[in-house]
Amino acid sequence: MTTITTDTITSRYPTRGASEVVTPRRDPVVWSEYGTPGPIQPAELRGYDRDGFLAVDQLLMPGEVDRYRQELDRLCADPAVRADPRAIVEPKSGSIRSVFEVHRISEVFAELVRDPRLADRARQILGSDVYVHQSRINVKPGFGASGFYWHSDFETWHAEDGLPAMRTVSVSVALTENHDTNGGLMIMPGSHRTFLGCSGETPKDNYKQSLQMQDAGTPSDEALTELAGEHGIKLFTGAAGSATWFDCNCMHGSGDNITPFPRSNVFIVFNSVENAAVEPFAAPVRRPEFIGARDFTPVR
């Protein structure tokens, strides 16, 4: 198993400096050996390695979707959750946008994190036991819910949370239908093989602003144009219960939802236990643990 030290990572993935820096990926995408038993078939694993993502048409059955969606609705309607700092609200409407650390707030979502359909895929991709670096529910009601601008998660997690290597995978599980019009996930296929270090220093407590509107860690228009020209853009649609796995360094984002059709999902970030967070690489302080976990207990 590859071991990577903090010192070597610091110089390999520079970011938040005076200018943007492009660095070729230095880490594997798939950390297990091909042929390792698991739910992902070899051809799917090769596709994930090439494109940086894997779509699963029906991860959850309709009855399961109903259960998780009811739990999402319950959390969003709970005044105690709304008052919790882990709840992020839309700056204009005041409605809930995200609830973080949802697997600790809700036993229902904790069950989903432990579900072998999720955890086993993460272990297979990352080649080790995994823990939850971050979890949240994202709520995009119709008529104006704002999107998430283009970004690489690893850029933020490296700079502000101290994740050393690109050994992290996210899964977005749809709890409502993803149309091509209601603010769905967009990824630039193959962009995970290039690390774009962004310019500009990280303000203290940057997370308070970035969870509503990203600023620090945002790529330039010129860099995004070049990446999109090289890789194109894939828009993900699918029924409720579908899921998309994607590498931590994929350039991705989503648009506003101005349709009447809501788009809600549960988002879980699995990190290798061999890639535990250290001190931030390009930020003055750590983000809160409900955003970047410091409990590295393996998922069981």
Short mmCIF file of C-alpha atoms in Angstrom, two decimals:
data_model
loop_
_atom_site.label_atom_id
_atom_site.label_comp_id
_atom_site.label_asym_id
_atom_site.label_seq_id
_atom_site.Cartn_x
_atom_site.Cartn_y
_atom_site.Cartn_z
CA MET A 1 0.00 0.00 0.00
CA THR A 2 1.36 3.43 -0.91
CA THR A 3 2.29 5.66 2.04
CA ILE A 4 2.53 9.41 1.49
CA THR A 5 3.99 11.90 3.94
CA THR A 6 2.75 15.40 4.63
CA ASP A 7 6.03 17.00 3.50
CA THR A 8 5.89 15.49 0.01
CA ILE A 9 2.25 16.42 -0.45
CA THR A 10 2.84 20.07 0.47
CA SER A 11 4.97 20.69 -2.61
CA ARG A 12 3.00 18.39 -4.92
CA TYR A 13 -0.38 20.14 -4.66
CA PRO A 14 0.26 23.87 -4.13
CA THR A 15 -2.80 26.11 -3.92
CA ARG A 16 -4.08 29.43 -2.56
CA GLY A 17 -0.95 31.28 -3.69
CA ALA A 18 -0.37 34.39 -5.77
CA SER A 19 -1.49 32.70 -8.99
CA GLU A 20 -3.18 29.55 -10.26
CA VAL A 21 -0.92 26.50 -10.50
CA VAL A 22 -1.62 23.42 -12.62
CA THR A 23 -0.19 20.17 -11.22
CA PRO A 24 -0.56 16.71 -12.78
CA ARG A 25 -2.17 14.19 -10.44
CA ARG A 26 0.44 12.29 -8.41
CA ASP A 27 -1.90 9.77 -6.78
CA PRO A 28 -3.77 6.72 -8.06
CA VAL A 29 -7.47 7.06 -8.84
CA VAL A 30 -8.27 3.44 -7.97
CA TRP A 31 -6.19 2.32 -5.01
CA SER A 32 -7.09 -1.38 -4.98
CA GLU A 33 -5.78 -3.99 -7.39
CA TYR A 34 -8.00 -4.74 -10.38
CA GLY A 35 -9.69 -8.03 -9.69
CA THR A 36 -10.12 -7.27 -5.98
CA PRO A 37 -13.55 -8.65 -5.01
CA GLY A 38 -16.24 -6.00 -4.63
CA PRO A 39 -19.51 -4.68 -6.01
CA ILE A 40 -17.85 -2.65 -8.79
CA GLN A 41 -17.17 -4.73 -11.88
CA PRO A 42 -13.71 -4.46 -13.56
CA ALA A 43 -15.08 -2.58 -16.58
CA GLU A 44 -16.87 -0.11 -14.31
CA LEU A 45 -13.71 0.37 -12.28
CA ARG A 46 -11.71 1.10 -15.42
CA GLY A 47 -14.37 3.64 -16.42
CA TYR A 48 -14.11 5.28 -13.00
CA ASP A 49 -10.34 5.41 -13.34
CA ARG A 50 -10.63 7.02 -16.79
CA ASP A 51 -13.53 9.44 -16.23
CA GLY A 52 -13.47 10.03 -12.48
CA PHE A 53 -17.06 8.97 -11.87
CA LEU A 54 -19.41 5.99 -11.77
CA ALA A 55 -23.19 6.24 -12.15
CA VAL A 56 -25.47 3.61 -10.60
CA ASP A 57 -28.99 3.72 -12.00
CA GLN A 58 -30.81 2.20 -9.02
CA LEU A 59 -28.85 2.05 -5.79
CA LEU A 60 -31.97 2.40 -3.61
CA MET A 61 -35.38 0.84 -4.06
CA PRO A 62 -38.50 3.09 -4.12
CA GLY A 63 -39.50 2.23 -0.57
CA GLU A 64 -36.02 3.13 0.67
CA VAL A 65 -36.10 6.42 -1.20
CA ASP A 66 -39.41 7.29 0.46
CA ARG A 67 -37.93 6.58 3.90
CA TYR A 68 -34.87 8.77 3.34
CA ARG A 69 -36.89 11.57 1.75
CA GLN A 70 -39.29 11.59 4.70
CA GLU A 71 -36.31 11.84 7.04
CA LEU A 72 -34.91 14.73 4.98
CA ASP A 73 -38.25 16.51 5.20
CA ARG A 74 -38.43 15.88 8.95
CA LEU A 75 -34.97 17.35 9.52
CA CYS A 76 -35.68 20.43 7.42
CA ALA A 77 -38.90 21.07 9.34
CA ASP A 78 -37.33 20.63 12.80
CA PRO A 79 -36.69 24.02 14.48
CA ALA A 80 -33.84 22.50 16.50
CA VAL A 81 -32.06 21.42 13.31
CA ARG A 82 -32.61 24.81 11.72
CA ALA A 83 -31.03 26.49 14.76
CA ASP A 84 -28.05 24.12 14.67
CA PRO A 85 -24.82 25.55 13.15
CA ARG A 86 -24.69 22.45 10.96
CA ALA A 87 -27.71 23.75 9.03
CA ILE A 88 -26.92 26.14 6.18
CA VAL A 89 -29.68 28.38 4.83
CA GLU A 90 -30.17 30.06 1.47
CA PRO A 91 -29.01 33.70 1.72
CA LYS A 92 -32.09 35.05 -0.10
CA SER A 93 -35.01 32.82 0.84
CA GLY A 94 -33.84 31.71 4.26
CA SER A 95 -34.80 28.11 3.49
CA ILE A 96 -32.47 25.26 4.42
CA ARG A 97 -29.83 24.60 1.78
CA SER A 98 -27.78 21.88 3.50
CA VAL A 99 -27.54 20.03 6.79
CA PHE A 100 -24.05 18.75 7.59
CA GLU A 101 -22.95 15.77 9.66
CA VAL A 102 -26.33 14.28 8.93
CA HIS A 103 -25.15 10.76 9.81
CA ARG A 104 -24.65 11.97 13.40
CA ILE A 105 -27.88 13.93 13.58
CA SER A 106 -30.02 11.13 12.14
CA GLU A 107 -29.80 7.40 12.79
CA VAL A 108 -31.72 6.86 9.55
CA PHE A 109 -28.90 8.43 7.53
CA ALA A 110 -26.31 6.72 9.74
CA GLU A 111 -27.75 3.43 8.49
CA LEU A 112 -27.25 4.58 4.91
CA VAL A 113 -23.58 5.38 5.57
CA ARG A 114 -23.04 1.84 6.87
CA ASP A 115 -24.95 0.26 3.98
CA PRO A 116 -22.60 -2.15 2.14
CA ARG A 117 -23.86 -0.83 -1.19
CA LEU A 118 -22.12 2.43 -0.32
CA ALA A 119 -19.30 1.49 2.04
CA ASP A 120 -18.09 -1.52 0.05
CA ARG A 121 -17.79 0.53 -3.14
CA ALA A 122 -15.77 3.14 -1.25
CA ARG A 123 -13.46 0.48 0.19
CA GLN A 124 -12.98 -1.06 -3.24
CA ILE A 125 -12.06 2.27 -4.85
CA LEU A 126 -9.81 3.45 -2.03
CA GLY A 127 -8.19 0.10 -1.24
CA SER A 128 -8.64 0.35 2.53
CA ASP A 129 -11.08 0.84 5.35
CA VAL A 130 -12.86 4.18 5.17
CA TYR A 131 -14.30 6.81 7.48
CA VAL A 132 -16.75 9.63 6.81
CA HIS A 133 -14.94 12.89 6.15
CA GLN A 134 -18.20 14.72 5.53
CA SER A 135 -21.91 14.02 5.13
CA ARG A 136 -24.81 16.28 4.33
CA ILE A 137 -28.24 16.51 2.80
CA ASN A 138 -28.59 19.04 0.00
CA VAL A 139 -31.99 20.59 -0.63
CA LYS A 140 -32.82 22.35 -3.89
CA PRO A 141 -36.48 23.29 -3.81
CA GLY A 142 -37.99 24.70 -6.97
CA PHE A 143 -38.15 28.33 -8.01
CA GLY A 144 -34.74 29.70 -7.26
CA ALA A 145 -32.56 27.40 -5.14
CA SER A 146 -28.96 28.38 -5.84
CA GLY A 147 -26.32 26.09 -7.31
CA PHE A 148 -22.73 25.24 -6.46
CA TYR A 149 -20.08 26.88 -8.61
CA TRP A 150 -17.34 24.90 -10.37
CA HIS A 151 -14.74 23.52 -7.97
CA SER A 152 -12.59 20.56 -7.01
CA ASP A 153 -13.50 19.22 -3.58
CA PHE A 154 -9.92 18.10 -3.01
CA GLU A 155 -8.66 21.66 -3.47
CA THR A 156 -10.78 22.73 -0.49
CA TRP A 157 -10.26 19.59 1.57
CA HIS A 158 -6.49 19.79 1.03
CA ALA A 159 -6.22 23.53 1.64
CA GLU A 160 -8.68 23.90 4.53
CA ASP A 161 -9.10 20.42 6.08
CA GLY A 162 -5.60 18.99 5.63
CA LEU A 163 -6.37 15.89 3.56
CA PRO A 164 -2.92 14.87 2.31
CA ALA A 165 -3.67 12.77 -0.79
CA MET A 166 -6.37 12.28 -3.41
CA ARG A 167 -7.69 9.18 -1.69
CA THR A 168 -11.27 10.25 -1.16
CA VAL A 169 -14.52 9.43 -2.97
CA SER A 170 -17.94 11.07 -2.79
CA VAL A 171 -21.34 9.62 -3.51
CA SER A 172 -24.43 11.67 -4.29
CA VAL A 173 -27.66 9.68 -3.85
CA ALA A 174 -30.72 11.22 -5.49
CA LEU A 175 -33.82 11.43 -3.30
CA THR A 176 -35.81 13.18 -6.03
CA GLU A 177 -35.67 12.80 -9.78
CA ASN A 178 -32.72 14.53 -11.44
CA HIS A 179 -34.00 16.21 -14.59
CA ASP A 180 -31.76 17.96 -17.08
CA THR A 181 -33.34 21.24 -15.98
CA ASN A 182 -33.48 21.28 -12.15
CA GLY A 183 -29.89 22.02 -11.19
CA GLY A 184 -28.29 18.60 -11.58
CA LEU A 185 -24.66 17.62 -11.00
CA MET A 186 -22.20 18.44 -13.79
CA ILE A 187 -18.71 16.93 -14.04
CA MET A 188 -15.85 17.45 -16.49
CA PRO A 189 -14.87 13.82 -17.32
CA GLY A 190 -11.13 13.24 -16.91
CA SER A 191 -10.54 16.51 -15.07
CA HIS A 192 -9.61 14.52 -11.94
CA ARG A 193 -6.15 13.92 -13.42
CA THR A 194 -5.23 17.61 -13.23
CA PHE A 195 -5.03 19.53 -9.97
CA LEU A 196 -5.84 23.21 -10.32
CA GLY A 197 -4.34 25.17 -7.45
CA CYS A 198 -6.38 28.33 -7.04
CA SER A 199 -5.08 31.82 -6.35
CA GLY A 200 -5.75 33.95 -3.31
CA GLU A 201 -5.29 33.48 0.42
CA THR A 202 -7.86 31.71 2.57
CA PRO A 203 -9.66 34.08 4.96
CA LYS A 204 -10.14 32.98 8.55
CA ASP A 205 -13.50 31.23 8.99
CA ASN A 206 -13.85 31.11 5.21
CA TYR A 207 -16.29 28.22 5.56
CA LYS A 208 -19.04 30.54 6.83
CA GLN A 209 -19.17 32.25 3.44
CA SER A 210 -18.11 29.37 1.21
CA LEU A 211 -20.99 27.10 2.25
CA GLN A 212 -23.41 29.66 0.82
CA MET A 213 -21.29 31.06 -1.99
CA GLN A 214 -17.81 29.89 -2.95
CA ASP A 215 -15.07 32.52 -3.31
CA ALA A 216 -11.67 31.29 -2.12
CA GLY A 217 -10.81 28.12 -4.02
CA THR A 218 -12.76 29.18 -7.12
CA PRO A 219 -11.03 28.55 -10.47
CA SER A 220 -10.65 31.38 -12.96
CA ASP A 221 -12.88 31.61 -16.03
CA GLU A 222 -9.82 31.04 -18.21
CA ALA A 223 -8.87 27.81 -16.41
CA LEU A 224 -12.45 26.51 -16.51
CA THR A 225 -12.73 27.30 -20.21
CA GLU A 226 -9.55 25.34 -20.90
CA LEU A 227 -10.65 22.35 -18.81
CA ALA A 228 -14.13 22.28 -20.36
CA GLY A 229 -12.64 22.53 -23.83
CA GLU A 230 -10.38 19.57 -23.14
CA HIS A 231 -12.80 17.34 -21.21
CA GLY A 232 -16.33 18.47 -21.99
CA ILE A 233 -19.16 18.51 -19.45
CA LYS A 234 -21.35 15.58 -18.40
CA LEU A 235 -24.76 16.33 -16.86
CA PHE A 236 -26.21 13.63 -14.61
CA THR A 237 -29.89 12.82 -14.73
CA GLY A 238 -31.76 9.89 -13.25
CA ALA A 239 -34.59 8.63 -11.13
CA ALA A 240 -34.78 8.95 -7.38
CA GLY A 241 -32.59 6.22 -5.90
CA SER A 242 -29.84 6.61 -8.50
CA ALA A 243 -26.34 7.48 -7.34
CA THR A 244 -23.17 9.03 -8.70
CA TRP A 245 -19.75 8.23 -7.30
CA PHE A 246 -17.00 10.69 -8.15
CA ASP A 247 -13.35 11.26 -7.39
CA CYS A 248 -12.40 14.04 -4.99
CA ASN A 249 -10.50 15.99 -7.67
CA CYS A 250 -13.22 16.07 -10.35
CA MET A 251 -14.09 19.57 -11.48
CA HIS A 252 -17.81 19.73 -10.86
CA GLY A 253 -20.70 22.04 -10.04
CA SER A 254 -24.44 22.51 -10.41
CA GLY A 255 -26.73 25.24 -11.63
CA ASP A 256 -29.62 27.04 -9.96
CA ASN A 257 -32.98 25.30 -9.86
CA ILE A 258 -35.56 27.66 -11.34
CA THR A 259 -38.01 24.88 -12.23
CA PRO A 260 -40.99 23.80 -10.09
CA PHE A 261 -39.30 20.41 -9.56
CA PRO A 262 -37.22 19.99 -6.39
CA ARG A 263 -33.84 18.29 -6.42
CA SER A 264 -32.65 16.84 -3.13
CA ASN A 265 -29.85 14.39 -2.43
CA VAL A 266 -27.75 12.93 0.35
CA PHE A 267 -24.03 13.43 -0.10
CA ILE A 268 -21.45 11.27 1.68
CA VAL A 269 -17.66 11.64 1.50
CA PHE A 270 -15.62 8.53 2.28
CA ASN A 271 -11.91 8.99 2.99
CA SER A 272 -9.28 6.30 3.44
CA VAL A 273 -8.21 5.71 7.03
CA GLU A 274 -4.67 5.84 5.62
CA ASN A 275 -5.27 9.42 4.45
CA ALA A 276 -6.41 10.95 7.73
CA ALA A 277 -6.53 14.74 7.90
CA VAL A 278 -3.56 16.67 9.25
CA GLU A 279 -3.26 20.44 9.66
CA PRO A 280 -4.60 22.59 6.79
CA PHE A 281 -2.14 23.09 3.96
CA ALA A 282 -3.34 26.56 2.94
CA ALA A 283 -5.61 27.98 5.62
CA PRO A 284 -4.98 29.69 8.97
CA VAL A 285 -7.26 27.36 10.98
CA ARG A 286 -9.10 24.08 10.59
CA ARG A 287 -12.72 24.08 9.52
CA PRO A 288 -15.21 22.77 12.11
CA GLU A 289 -15.35 19.01 12.53
CA PHE A 290 -18.91 18.83 11.21
CA ILE A 291 -17.47 19.89 7.83
CA GLY A 292 -14.07 18.15 7.95
CA ALA A 293 -14.09 15.23 10.38
CA ARG A 294 -11.31 14.54 12.87
CA ASP A 295 -12.86 11.27 14.00
CA PHE A 296 -11.16 8.66 11.81
CA THR A 297 -13.08 5.66 13.13
CA PRO A 298 -13.69 3.20 10.26
CA VAL A 299 -17.23 2.70 9.05
CA ARG A 300 -18.57 -0.63 10.28
#
